[in-house]
PDB file of C-alpha atoms in Angstrom:
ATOM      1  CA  UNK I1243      15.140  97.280 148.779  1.00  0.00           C
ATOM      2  CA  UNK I1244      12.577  99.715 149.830  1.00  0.00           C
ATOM      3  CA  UNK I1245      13.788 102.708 148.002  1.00  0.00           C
ATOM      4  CA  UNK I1246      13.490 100.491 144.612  1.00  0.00           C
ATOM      5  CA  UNK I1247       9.807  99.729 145.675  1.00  0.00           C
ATOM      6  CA  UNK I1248       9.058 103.052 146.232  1.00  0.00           C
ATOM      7  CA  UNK I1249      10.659 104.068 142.834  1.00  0.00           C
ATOM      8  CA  UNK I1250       8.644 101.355 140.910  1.00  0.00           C
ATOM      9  CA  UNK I1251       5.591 102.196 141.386  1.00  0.00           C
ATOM     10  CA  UNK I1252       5.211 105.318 141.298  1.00  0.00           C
ATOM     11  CA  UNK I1253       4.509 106.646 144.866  1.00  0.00           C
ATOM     12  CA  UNK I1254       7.444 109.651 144.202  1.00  0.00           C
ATOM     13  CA  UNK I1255       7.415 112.919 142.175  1.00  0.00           C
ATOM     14  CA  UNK I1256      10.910 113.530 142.431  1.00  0.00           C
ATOM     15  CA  UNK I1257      12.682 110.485 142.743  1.00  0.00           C
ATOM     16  CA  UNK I1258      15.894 112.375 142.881  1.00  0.00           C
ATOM     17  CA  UNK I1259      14.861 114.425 145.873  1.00  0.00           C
ATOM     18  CA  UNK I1260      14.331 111.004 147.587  1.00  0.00           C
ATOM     19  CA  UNK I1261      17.445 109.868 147.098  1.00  0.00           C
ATOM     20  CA  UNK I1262      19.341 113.467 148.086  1.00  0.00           C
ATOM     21  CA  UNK I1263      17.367 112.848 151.465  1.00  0.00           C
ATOM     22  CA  UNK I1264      18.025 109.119 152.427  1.00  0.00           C
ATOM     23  CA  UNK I1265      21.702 108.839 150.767  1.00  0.00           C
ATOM     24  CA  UNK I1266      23.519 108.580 153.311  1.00  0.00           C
ATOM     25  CA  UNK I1267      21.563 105.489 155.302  1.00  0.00           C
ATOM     26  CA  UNK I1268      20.759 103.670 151.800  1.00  0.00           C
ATOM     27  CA  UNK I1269      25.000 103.874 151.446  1.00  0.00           C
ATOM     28  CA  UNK I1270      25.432 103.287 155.224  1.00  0.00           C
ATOM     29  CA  UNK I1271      26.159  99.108 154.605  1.00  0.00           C
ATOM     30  CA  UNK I1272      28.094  99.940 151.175  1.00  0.00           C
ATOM     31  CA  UNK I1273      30.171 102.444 153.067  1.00  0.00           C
ATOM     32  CA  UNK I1274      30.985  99.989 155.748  1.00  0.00           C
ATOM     33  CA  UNK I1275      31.584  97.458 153.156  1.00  0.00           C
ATOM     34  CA  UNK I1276      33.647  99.529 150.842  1.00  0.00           C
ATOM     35  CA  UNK I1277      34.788 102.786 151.628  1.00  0.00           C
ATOM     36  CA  UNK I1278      33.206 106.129 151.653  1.00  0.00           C
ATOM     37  CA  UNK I1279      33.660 107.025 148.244  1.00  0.00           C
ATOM     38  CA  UNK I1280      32.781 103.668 146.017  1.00  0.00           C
ATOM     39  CA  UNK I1281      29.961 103.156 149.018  1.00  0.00           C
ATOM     40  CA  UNK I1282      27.057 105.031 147.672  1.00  0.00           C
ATOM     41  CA  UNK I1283      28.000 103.505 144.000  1.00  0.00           C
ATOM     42  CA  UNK I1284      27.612 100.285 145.090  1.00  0.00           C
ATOM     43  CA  UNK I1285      23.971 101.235 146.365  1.00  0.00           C
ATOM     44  CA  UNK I1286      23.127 102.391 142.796  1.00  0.00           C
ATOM     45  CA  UNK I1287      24.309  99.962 141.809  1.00  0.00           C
ATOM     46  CA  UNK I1288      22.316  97.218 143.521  1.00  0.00           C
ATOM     47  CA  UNK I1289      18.897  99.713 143.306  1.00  0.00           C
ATOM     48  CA  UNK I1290      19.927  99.489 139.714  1.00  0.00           C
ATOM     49  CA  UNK I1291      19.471  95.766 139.816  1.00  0.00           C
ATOM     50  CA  UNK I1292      16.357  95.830 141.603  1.00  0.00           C
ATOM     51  CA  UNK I1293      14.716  98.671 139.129  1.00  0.00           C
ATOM     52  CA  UNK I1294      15.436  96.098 136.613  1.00  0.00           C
ATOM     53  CA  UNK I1295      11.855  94.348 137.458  1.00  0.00           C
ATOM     54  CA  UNK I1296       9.900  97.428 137.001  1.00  0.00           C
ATOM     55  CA  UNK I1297      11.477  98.373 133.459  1.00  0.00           C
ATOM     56  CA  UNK I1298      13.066 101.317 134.858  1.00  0.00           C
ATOM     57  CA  UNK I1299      16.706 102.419 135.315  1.00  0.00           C
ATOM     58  CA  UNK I1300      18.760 105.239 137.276  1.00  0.00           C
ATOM     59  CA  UNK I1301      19.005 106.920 134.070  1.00  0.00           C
ATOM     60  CA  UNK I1302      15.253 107.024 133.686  1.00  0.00           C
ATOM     61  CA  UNK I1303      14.425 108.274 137.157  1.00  0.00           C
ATOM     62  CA  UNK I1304      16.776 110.852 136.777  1.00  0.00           C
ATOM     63  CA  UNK I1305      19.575 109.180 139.992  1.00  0.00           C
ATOM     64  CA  UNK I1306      23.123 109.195 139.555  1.00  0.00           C
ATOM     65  CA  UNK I1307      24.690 106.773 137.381  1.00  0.00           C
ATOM     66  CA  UNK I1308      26.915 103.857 138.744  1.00  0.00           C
ATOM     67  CA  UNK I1309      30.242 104.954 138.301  1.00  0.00           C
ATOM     68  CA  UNK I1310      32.265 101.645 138.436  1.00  0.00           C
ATOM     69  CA  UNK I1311      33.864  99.236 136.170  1.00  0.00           C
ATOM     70  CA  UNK I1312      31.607  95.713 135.253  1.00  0.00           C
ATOM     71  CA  UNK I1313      34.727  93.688 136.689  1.00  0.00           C
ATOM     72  CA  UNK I1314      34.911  95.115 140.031  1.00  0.00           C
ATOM     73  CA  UNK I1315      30.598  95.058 140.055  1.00  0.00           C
ATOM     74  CA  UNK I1316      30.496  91.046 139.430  1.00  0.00           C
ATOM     75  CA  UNK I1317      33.103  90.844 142.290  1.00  0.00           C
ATOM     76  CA  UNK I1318      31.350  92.127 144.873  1.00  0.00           C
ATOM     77  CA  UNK I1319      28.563  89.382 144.254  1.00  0.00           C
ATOM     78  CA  UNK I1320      29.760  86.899 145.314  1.00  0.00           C
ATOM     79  CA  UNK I1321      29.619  84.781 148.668  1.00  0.00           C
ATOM     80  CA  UNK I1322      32.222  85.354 150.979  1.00  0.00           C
ATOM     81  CA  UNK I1323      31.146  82.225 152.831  1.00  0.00           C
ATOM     82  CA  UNK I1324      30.509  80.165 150.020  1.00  0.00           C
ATOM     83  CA  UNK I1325      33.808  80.888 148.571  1.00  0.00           C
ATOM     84  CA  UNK I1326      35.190  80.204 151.942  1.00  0.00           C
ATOM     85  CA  UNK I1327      33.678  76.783 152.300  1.00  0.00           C
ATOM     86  CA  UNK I1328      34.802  75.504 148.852  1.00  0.00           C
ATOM     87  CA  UNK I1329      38.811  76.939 149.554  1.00  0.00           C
ATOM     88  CA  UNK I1330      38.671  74.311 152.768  1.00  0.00           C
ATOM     89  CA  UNK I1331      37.071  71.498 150.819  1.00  0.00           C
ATOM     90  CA  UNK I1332      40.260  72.251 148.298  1.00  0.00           C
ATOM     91  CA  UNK I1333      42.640  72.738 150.858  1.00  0.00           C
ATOM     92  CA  UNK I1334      41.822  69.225 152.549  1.00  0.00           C
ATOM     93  CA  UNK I1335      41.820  67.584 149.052  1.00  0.00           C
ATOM     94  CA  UNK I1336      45.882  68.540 148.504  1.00  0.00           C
ATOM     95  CA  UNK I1337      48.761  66.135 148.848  1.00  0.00           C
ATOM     96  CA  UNK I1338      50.382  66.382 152.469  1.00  0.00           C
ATOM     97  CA  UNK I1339      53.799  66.942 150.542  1.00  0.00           C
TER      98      UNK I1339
END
């Protein structure tokens, strides 16, 4: 993601500012996704992720923390299509009873 890019290295004094400013279409997929509300925490959460490589975090650059429980993080990383590919290989394995 761009915005973790720009973060990394440096190219921002006020990395909060940026984020005030491009919120809303850096939450636009996670809002569509999830709902309004949980939407921009699932952004920070995946910029999170991504700041990871730089040795930097939200807290350090001063962003809002992710606000949502580990469980309900690791669920949302999964593959939808993956998942949905292995549940027909199951379902054709079952007895016809």
């Amino acid at each position: 993601m761009l915005f973790a890019m720009i973060c990394g290295f440096g190219e921002v004094e006020d990395d909060p500012d940026l984020w005030v400013q491009h919120q809303v279409s850096l939450c636009e997929d996670f809002v569509h996704r999830y709902s309004e509300q949980t939407g921009p925490h699932y952004a920070l959460a995946d910029i999170e992720e991504l700041l990871i490589s730089y040795n930097l975090s939200l807290q350090k650059l001063h962003l809002p923390t992710v606000d949502l429980p580990a469980s309900v993080l690791e669920r949302a990383n999964f593959d939808v299509v993956e998942e949905q590919a292995k549940a027909n290989s199951y379902t054709m394995q079952l007895n016809s009873e």
